[in-house]
Short mmCIF file of C-alpha atoms and ligand atoms in Angstrom, two decimals:
data_model
loop_
_atom_site.label_atom_id
_atom_site.label_comp_id
_atom_site.label_asym_id
_atom_site.label_seq_id
_atom_site.Cartn_x
_atom_site.Cartn_y
_atom_site.Cartn_z
CA UNK A 89 -0.05 -0.11 0.02
CA UNK A 90 1.33 3.53 -0.77
CA UNK A 91 2.22 5.61 2.24
CA UNK A 92 0.26 8.96 1.28
CA UNK A 93 1.69 10.77 4.37
CA UNK A 94 5.08 11.02 2.97
CA UNK A 95 4.17 12.01 -0.58
CA UNK A 96 6.26 14.92 -1.70
CA UNK A 97 3.94 17.89 -2.53
CA UNK A 98 3.72 18.70 -6.27
CA UNK A 99 5.33 22.33 -7.00
CA UNK A 100 2.53 24.73 -7.71
CA UNK A 101 3.58 27.78 -9.55
CA UNK A 102 1.63 30.87 -9.09
CA UNK A 103 -0.30 32.08 -12.39
CA UNK A 104 -0.35 35.76 -11.19
CA UNK A 105 2.28 38.25 -10.20
CA UNK A 106 2.29 38.01 -6.29
CA UNK A 107 3.30 41.63 -6.01
CA UNK A 108 0.33 42.78 -7.66
CA UNK A 109 -1.97 44.72 -5.37
CA UNK A 110 -4.68 47.29 -5.98
CA UNK A 111 -7.27 49.38 -4.07
CA UNK A 112 -10.44 47.53 -5.27
CA UNK A 113 -11.21 45.71 -2.00
CA UNK A 114 -9.64 44.24 1.15
CA UNK A 115 -11.22 40.82 -0.14
CA UNK A 116 -8.48 41.05 -2.81
CA UNK A 117 -5.79 40.36 -0.49
CA UNK A 118 -4.47 37.02 0.28
CA UNK A 119 -4.21 35.02 3.73
CA UNK A 120 -1.90 36.61 6.36
CA UNK A 121 1.06 34.37 7.00
CA UNK A 122 0.12 33.98 10.61
CA UNK A 123 -3.30 32.74 9.45
CA UNK A 124 -1.82 30.53 7.00
CA UNK A 125 0.52 29.07 9.46
CA UNK A 126 -2.53 28.24 11.72
CA UNK A 127 -4.15 26.40 8.83
CA UNK A 128 -0.97 24.48 8.26
CA UNK A 129 -0.72 23.68 12.16
CA UNK A 130 -4.27 22.55 12.19
CA UNK A 131 -3.66 20.25 9.23
CA UNK A 132 -2.57 16.44 9.67
CA UNK A 133 -4.31 13.77 11.73
CA UNK A 134 -8.11 13.43 12.03
CA UNK A 135 -10.58 15.56 13.84
CA UNK A 136 -14.20 15.20 14.42
CA UNK A 137 -15.89 17.04 11.55
CA UNK A 138 -19.04 19.62 11.72
CA UNK A 139 -17.52 21.61 14.41
CA UNK A 140 -16.90 18.91 17.17
CA UNK A 141 -13.11 19.33 17.07
CA UNK A 142 -10.68 21.02 19.40
CA UNK A 143 -10.00 24.16 17.44
CA UNK A 144 -13.62 25.06 17.44
CA UNK A 145 -13.87 24.30 21.19
CA UNK A 146 -10.89 26.55 21.60
CA UNK A 147 -12.34 29.32 19.49
CA UNK A 148 -15.39 29.34 21.66
CA UNK A 149 -13.20 29.87 24.78
CA UNK A 150 -11.28 32.72 22.78
CA UNK A 151 -14.24 34.52 21.66
CA UNK A 152 -15.75 34.07 25.16
CA UNK A 153 -12.74 35.87 26.64
CA UNK A 154 -12.97 38.56 23.81
CA UNK A 155 -16.72 39.34 24.07
CA UNK A 156 -17.88 38.17 27.32
CA UNK A 157 -18.40 34.63 28.77
CA UNK A 158 -21.96 34.10 27.63
CA UNK A 159 -21.34 34.00 23.85
CA UNK A 160 -22.34 31.32 21.45
CA UNK A 161 -20.15 30.97 18.45
CA UNK A 162 -21.02 29.59 14.93
CA UNK A 163 -18.29 29.62 12.35
CA UNK A 164 -19.40 29.97 8.88
CA UNK A 165 -17.80 30.45 5.41
CA UNK A 166 -18.76 34.15 4.45
CA UNK A 167 -20.01 37.43 5.49
CA UNK A 168 -23.33 37.14 3.70
CA UNK A 169 -24.00 33.75 5.17
CA UNK A 170 -23.29 35.08 8.66
CA UNK A 171 -25.83 38.05 8.07
CA UNK A 172 -28.39 36.08 6.68
CA UNK A 173 -28.13 33.41 9.42
CA UNK A 174 -27.97 35.86 12.22
CA UNK A 175 -30.92 37.92 11.02
CA UNK A 176 -32.99 34.68 10.53
CA UNK A 177 -32.04 33.36 14.15
CA UNK A 178 -33.21 36.51 15.84
CA UNK A 179 -36.56 37.07 14.02
CA UNK A 180 -39.75 35.29 14.05
CA UNK A 181 -41.18 34.01 10.84
CA UNK A 182 -43.20 37.21 10.09
CA UNK A 183 -40.66 39.85 10.93
CA UNK A 184 -38.91 42.21 8.78
CA UNK A 185 -35.37 44.12 8.93
CA UNK A 186 -34.46 47.71 9.28
CA UNK A 187 -31.15 48.92 7.98
CA UNK A 188 -29.47 51.66 6.16
CA UNK A 189 -30.07 51.98 2.22
CA UNK A 190 -26.20 51.42 2.10
CA UNK A 191 -26.16 48.24 4.13
CA UNK A 192 -24.51 45.29 2.64
CA UNK A 193 -27.63 43.15 3.52
CA UNK A 194 -29.59 45.44 1.25
CA UNK A 195 -27.42 46.77 -1.40
CA UNK A 196 -24.88 43.97 -2.17
CA UNK A 197 -26.32 40.52 -1.07
CA UNK A 198 -28.46 40.00 -4.25
CA UNK A 199 -31.52 39.59 -1.92
CA UNK A 200 -30.14 36.74 -0.04
CA UNK A 201 -31.89 37.99 3.32
CA UNK A 202 -35.17 38.14 1.21
CA UNK A 203 -34.71 34.83 -0.69
CA UNK A 204 -32.92 32.56 1.77
CA UNK A 205 -34.01 34.20 5.00
CA UNK A 206 -37.58 35.25 3.92
CA UNK A 207 -36.94 38.66 5.47
CA UNK A 208 -37.99 41.89 3.80
CA UNK A 209 -35.24 44.44 4.46
CA UNK A 210 -36.67 48.08 5.00
CA UNK A 211 -34.11 50.79 4.56
CA UNK A 212 -33.43 54.41 5.72
CA UNK A 213 -31.12 56.70 3.84
CA UNK A 214 -28.52 58.19 6.00
CA UNK A 215 -25.85 61.02 5.24
CA UNK A 216 -23.06 58.78 6.55
CA UNK A 217 -24.15 55.10 6.60
CA UNK A 218 -25.08 55.38 10.26
CA UNK A 219 -28.33 54.80 11.95
CA UNK A 220 -29.27 57.09 14.82
CA UNK A 221 -32.25 57.09 17.27
CA UNK A 222 -33.65 59.97 15.49
CA UNK A 223 -33.74 58.29 12.05
CA UNK A 224 -35.25 55.18 13.64
CA UNK A 225 -37.89 57.52 15.31
CA UNK A 226 -38.72 59.07 11.98
CA UNK A 227 -39.14 55.79 10.20
CA UNK A 228 -42.84 54.74 9.70
CA UNK A 229 -42.70 51.27 11.06
CA UNK A 230 -46.50 50.88 11.21
CA UNK A 231 -46.02 48.74 14.37
CA UNK A 232 -49.29 47.01 14.80
CA UNK A 233 -50.55 47.25 11.16
CA UNK A 234 -51.10 43.79 9.90
CA UNK A 235 -50.62 45.08 6.19
CA UNK A 236 -46.88 45.94 6.91
CA UNK A 237 -43.99 43.37 7.71
CA UNK A 238 -43.45 44.06 11.23
CA UNK A 239 -40.00 45.12 12.10
CA UNK A 240 -38.13 42.68 14.39
CA UNK A 241 -34.40 43.55 14.08
CA UNK A 242 -32.35 46.34 13.23
CA UNK A 243 -29.01 45.60 11.45
CA UNK A 244 -26.18 48.18 11.55
CA UNK A 245 -22.64 47.91 10.21
CA UNK A 246 -19.26 48.83 11.70
CA UNK A 247 -17.23 50.23 10.14
CA UNK A 248 -20.00 51.05 7.74
CA UNK A 249 -20.07 50.44 3.95
CA UNK A 250 -19.01 53.95 3.34
CA UNK A 251 -15.85 53.90 5.62
CA UNK A 252 -17.40 55.56 8.64
CA UNK A 253 -17.17 54.32 12.24
CA UNK A 254 -19.79 54.29 14.97
CA UNK A 255 -18.48 55.09 18.42
CA UNK A 256 -19.62 52.87 21.40
CA UNK A 257 -21.94 55.79 22.65
CA UNK A 258 -23.63 55.79 19.26
CA UNK A 259 -24.24 52.19 19.07
CA UNK A 260 -25.50 52.28 22.81
CA UNK A 261 -28.07 55.01 21.72
CA UNK A 262 -29.17 52.86 18.68
CA UNK A 263 -29.43 49.80 20.90
CA UNK A 264 -31.53 51.60 23.40
CA UNK A 265 -33.99 52.75 20.57
CA UNK A 266 -34.10 49.21 19.31
CA UNK A 267 -34.70 47.53 22.47
CA UNK A 268 -37.37 50.09 23.72
CA UNK A 269 -39.47 48.99 20.72
CA UNK A 270 -38.88 45.20 21.64
CA UNK A 271 -36.64 44.69 18.54
CA UNK A 272 -32.99 42.93 18.48
CA UNK A 273 -29.96 44.66 17.37
CA UNK A 274 -27.62 42.90 14.81
CA UNK A 275 -24.34 44.20 13.93
CA UNK A 276 -22.60 43.42 10.59
CA UNK A 277 -18.97 43.17 11.86
CA UNK A 278 -17.54 42.37 8.58
CA UNK A 279 -14.90 45.07 9.31
CA UNK A 280 -15.48 45.37 12.98
CA UNK A 281 -11.76 45.12 13.59
CA UNK A 282 -11.15 48.28 11.53
CA UNK A 283 -13.67 50.09 13.53
CA UNK A 284 -12.18 48.89 17.00
CA UNK A 285 -8.69 49.76 15.72
CA UNK A 286 -9.70 53.21 14.47
CA UNK A 287 -11.22 54.16 17.95
CA UNK A 288 -8.51 52.49 20.05
CA UNK A 289 -11.03 50.24 21.89
CA UNK A 290 -11.65 46.59 22.28
CA UNK A 291 -14.25 44.46 20.42
CA UNK A 292 -16.15 44.03 23.36
CA UNK A 293 -16.69 47.91 23.85
CA UNK A 294 -18.40 47.97 20.56
CA UNK A 295 -20.78 45.12 20.93
CA UNK A 296 -21.44 43.34 24.30
CA UNK A 297 -20.96 46.32 26.51
CA UNK A 298 -23.40 48.61 24.22
CA UNK A 299 -26.31 46.39 23.56
CA UNK A 300 -25.42 44.51 20.46
CA UNK A 301 -27.40 41.10 20.59
CA UNK A 302 -26.16 39.28 17.61
CA UNK A 303 -22.94 39.79 15.61
CA UNK A 304 -21.43 38.83 12.28
CA UNK A 305 -17.84 38.66 13.03
CA UNK A 306 -15.35 39.35 10.02
CA UNK A 307 -12.20 37.53 9.48
CA UNK A 308 -11.64 37.38 5.75
CA UNK A 309 -11.13 41.18 5.22
CA UNK A 310 -8.30 41.21 8.00
CA UNK A 311 -6.30 38.26 6.64
CA UNK A 312 -8.36 35.08 6.91
CA UNK A 313 -9.56 32.71 4.12
CA UNK A 314 -13.23 31.90 4.21
CA UNK A 315 -13.58 32.44 7.95
CA UNK A 316 -16.33 34.48 9.64
CA UNK A 317 -18.63 33.51 12.44
CA UNK A 318 -22.22 34.45 13.99
CA UNK A 319 -21.50 35.35 17.61
CA UNK A 320 -24.54 35.59 19.67
CA UNK A 321 -24.28 37.90 22.68
CA UNK A 322 -27.84 37.72 23.76
CA UNK A 323 -28.79 33.90 23.71
CA UNK A 324 -32.15 34.52 25.08
CA UNK A 325 -33.09 36.49 21.84
CA UNK A 326 -31.98 33.84 19.40
CA UNK A 327 -33.37 30.44 18.59
CA UNK A 328 -32.47 27.47 16.18
CA UNK A 329 -29.03 28.69 14.90
CA UNK A 330 -27.48 25.25 14.86
CA UNK A 331 -30.42 24.18 12.49
CA UNK A 332 -30.66 27.30 10.45
CA UNK A 333 -26.82 27.00 9.76
CA UNK A 334 -27.18 23.80 8.32
CA UNK A 335 -30.29 24.70 6.16
CA UNK A 336 -28.53 27.86 5.03
CA UNK A 337 -25.57 25.57 3.77
CA UNK A 338 -23.20 27.22 6.20
CA UNK A 339 -22.09 24.25 8.15
CA UNK A 340 -18.55 23.41 7.39
CA UNK A 341 -17.66 19.80 7.80
CA UNK A 342 -13.84 20.68 8.23
CA UNK A 343 -14.68 23.28 10.43
CA UNK A 344 -11.40 23.10 12.49
CA UNK A 345 -9.87 25.01 9.54
CA UNK A 346 -12.29 28.21 10.02
CA UNK A 347 -11.95 27.93 13.55
CA UNK A 348 -8.07 27.85 13.59
CA UNK A 349 -8.05 31.01 11.51
CA UNK A 350 -10.25 32.83 13.75
CA UNK A 351 -8.24 31.88 16.77
CA UNK A 352 -5.06 33.12 14.98
CA UNK A 353 -6.81 36.42 14.39
CA UNK A 354 -8.53 37.00 17.74
CA UNK A 355 -6.67 35.19 20.51
CA UNK A 356 -3.90 37.67 20.34
CA UNK A 357 -3.83 41.10 18.68
CA UNK A 358 -3.33 40.02 15.07
CA UNK A 359 -6.85 41.48 14.09
CA UNK A 360 -5.83 44.76 15.59
CA UNK A 361 -2.43 44.74 14.06
CA UNK A 362 -3.86 44.08 10.65
CA UNK A 363 -6.73 46.61 10.89
CA UNK A 364 -4.46 49.29 12.33
CA UNK A 365 -2.18 48.88 9.22
CA UNK A 366 -5.11 48.92 6.76
CA UNK A 367 -6.72 52.05 8.19
CA UNK A 368 -3.22 53.77 8.56
CA UNK A 369 -2.88 53.05 4.66
CA UNK A 370 -6.19 54.65 3.95
CA UNK A 371 -5.17 57.62 5.96
CA UNK A 372 -1.80 57.88 3.98
CA UNK A 373 -3.73 57.79 0.90
CA UNK A 374 -6.27 60.12 1.80
CA UNK A 375 -3.59 62.62 2.89
CA UNK A 376 -1.52 62.13 -0.13
CA UNK A 377 -4.24 63.10 -2.63
CA UNK A 378 -5.88 65.77 -0.37
CA UNK A 379 -4.32 68.72 -1.96
CA UNK A 380 -4.80 67.60 -5.58
CA UNK A 381 -6.80 69.81 -7.62
CA UNK A 382 -9.94 68.12 -8.87
CA UNK A 383 -9.89 65.39 -6.23
CA UNK A 384 -12.78 65.77 -3.92
CA UNK A 385 -12.71 64.04 -0.50
CA UNK A 386 -16.28 64.13 0.45
CA UNK A 387 -16.34 61.69 3.23
CA UNK A 388 -14.37 61.41 6.34
CA UNK A 389 -11.74 58.59 6.33
CA UNK A 390 -12.18 56.72 9.46
CA UNK A 391 -11.23 53.17 8.72
CA UNK A 392 -9.68 51.54 5.73
CA UNK A 393 -11.56 53.09 2.82
CA UNK A 394 -11.28 56.40 0.78
CA UNK A 395 -14.43 57.53 -1.17
CA UNK A 396 -13.23 60.58 -3.42
CA UNK A 397 -15.09 62.16 -6.41
CA UNK A 398 -12.75 62.71 -9.48
CA UNK A 399 -13.52 63.08 -13.11
CA UNK A 400 -14.75 60.04 -14.52
CA UNK A 401 -12.21 60.03 -17.32
CA UNK A 402 -9.51 60.29 -14.77
CA UNK A 403 -10.71 57.37 -12.84
CA UNK A 404 -11.03 55.16 -16.02
CA UNK A 405 -7.33 56.03 -17.10
CA UNK A 406 -6.21 55.10 -13.64
CA UNK A 407 -8.16 51.91 -13.75
CA UNK A 408 -6.00 50.87 -16.76
CA UNK A 409 -3.29 50.31 -14.26
CA UNK A 410 -4.70 50.11 -10.69
CA UNK A 411 -7.73 48.30 -9.66
CA UNK A 412 -10.60 49.84 -7.96
CA UNK A 413 -14.15 50.43 -8.41
CA UNK A 414 -16.93 53.19 -9.03
CA UNK A 415 -18.92 53.48 -5.93
CA UNK A 416 -21.55 56.03 -7.47
CA UNK A 417 -21.41 56.19 -11.31
CA UNK A 418 -23.64 59.34 -11.35
CA UNK A 419 -21.40 61.47 -9.20
CA UNK A 420 -17.96 59.91 -10.19
CA UNK A 421 -17.36 58.62 -6.63
CA UNK A 422 -14.96 55.81 -6.40
CA UNK A 423 -13.85 53.55 -3.61
CA UNK A 424 -10.21 52.96 -2.66
CA UNK A 425 -9.99 50.44 -0.10
CA UNK A 426 -6.82 49.56 1.83
CA UNK A 427 -5.98 45.86 3.21
CA UNK A 428 -3.70 44.33 5.71
CA UNK A 429 -1.00 43.79 2.78
CA UNK A 430 -1.26 47.30 1.33
CA UNK A 431 2.33 48.83 1.64
CA UNK A 432 3.34 52.33 1.87
CA UNK A 433 5.02 51.91 -1.59
CA UNK A 434 1.58 50.94 -3.07
CA UNK A 435 0.02 54.10 -1.63
CA UNK A 436 2.70 56.31 -2.69
CA UNK A 437 2.85 55.12 -6.24
CA UNK A 438 -0.80 55.13 -6.62
CA UNK A 439 -1.09 58.79 -5.41
CA UNK A 440 1.65 59.84 -7.55
CA UNK A 441 -0.30 58.32 -10.37
CA UNK A 442 -3.48 60.28 -9.41
CA UNK A 443 -1.42 63.57 -9.07
CA UNK A 444 0.09 62.94 -12.53
CA UNK A 445 -3.31 62.01 -14.12
CA UNK A 446 -4.88 65.10 -12.58
CA UNK A 447 -2.16 67.72 -13.42
CA UNK A 448 -1.70 66.34 -17.11
CA UNK A 449 -5.34 67.01 -17.90
C1 LIG B 625 -20.14 45.32 5.16
C2 LIG B 625 -20.09 43.89 4.57
N1 LIG B 625 -20.85 42.98 5.14
C3 LIG B 625 -20.68 41.72 4.67
C4 LIG B 625 -20.01 41.40 3.44
C5 LIG B 625 -20.27 40.03 3.02
O1 LIG B 625 -19.11 39.29 2.81
P1 LIG B 625 -18.88 38.17 1.94
O2 LIG B 625 -18.42 38.67 0.62
O3 LIG B 625 -17.83 37.18 2.60
O4 LIG B 625 -20.27 37.47 1.70
C6 LIG B 625 -19.29 42.38 2.87
C7 LIG B 625 -18.36 42.00 1.80
O5 LIG B 625 -17.93 42.82 1.11
C8 LIG B 625 -19.30 43.58 3.48
O6 LIG B 625 -18.41 44.65 2.97
#
């Protein structure tokens, strides 16, 4: 019989330039070496499948320490899955969701909350991607009207889809407004690490301590590969997550590899190091283009994204060399996103290209 454990690995040559980096998304970055090392360390030997492994047990301890002892942790593959699962688990069959019009669950999940979760998402326009008690109070929620899908959960995102950050006090105020109405507060924390790093606070101060009931915790954007988790902070407000995760096709058989990555990020300070770095690169980029005529910085840079407006033709020419997206085609607003692996040299070269493009016009 062949001994497969001693087979030499077949060399695999990358088919892209490993030095290529742009500003399109923090999801474009690869896996952080410490996370990759954790995956490798968890490899070898057998572990019980579907989450009954030692890594998932350890992850529960780690996130218990990070968020508070009472948490329940459900590792999943992606952020959309985490959101749809969290929203479903904390709402009755007839309820709907309230979020901002820029919320990923509304704008960028192809209707997954509606299709998979059966949850209508009602939205509020905001100036900065953030809900407030005032905006919630002004929303015509038609409580008690049997012709309207009754709101059961409010979803906020931190850092937001437009790069702004909620402070702990702002989340507390939203949580109070939500709980006064008997609703549940969900936080899309796809970039929670960037928000906490920007504010210099811990993850608990932005969640458990300020009334968040259920959290989608991001790992992928700060250096993991296919690793997110639903973290339940108010277990009494949630039901059936274990079955919903399977029905939503988010139950990983080889869960140890998701859990090992999240341990690597959250057991120590890797999450903060990576987020601080990505945020600092966005700040550097914003500072570098601030004085360039024709580049308008219309939103505050609070986390790892810059959202400037520049002439469409200039963006299109820059896009021939650097990857990034239009955020709003009508205004010419673009999104420049920095990742854990963005370098100062990347930023400086890009800023210089923006300057050259704008001054040669
Ligand atoms: C704020 C926010 N939430 C959730 C997600 C969903 O993540 P995924 O693409 O892993 O489903 C994203 C992805 O870009 C996001 O930006």
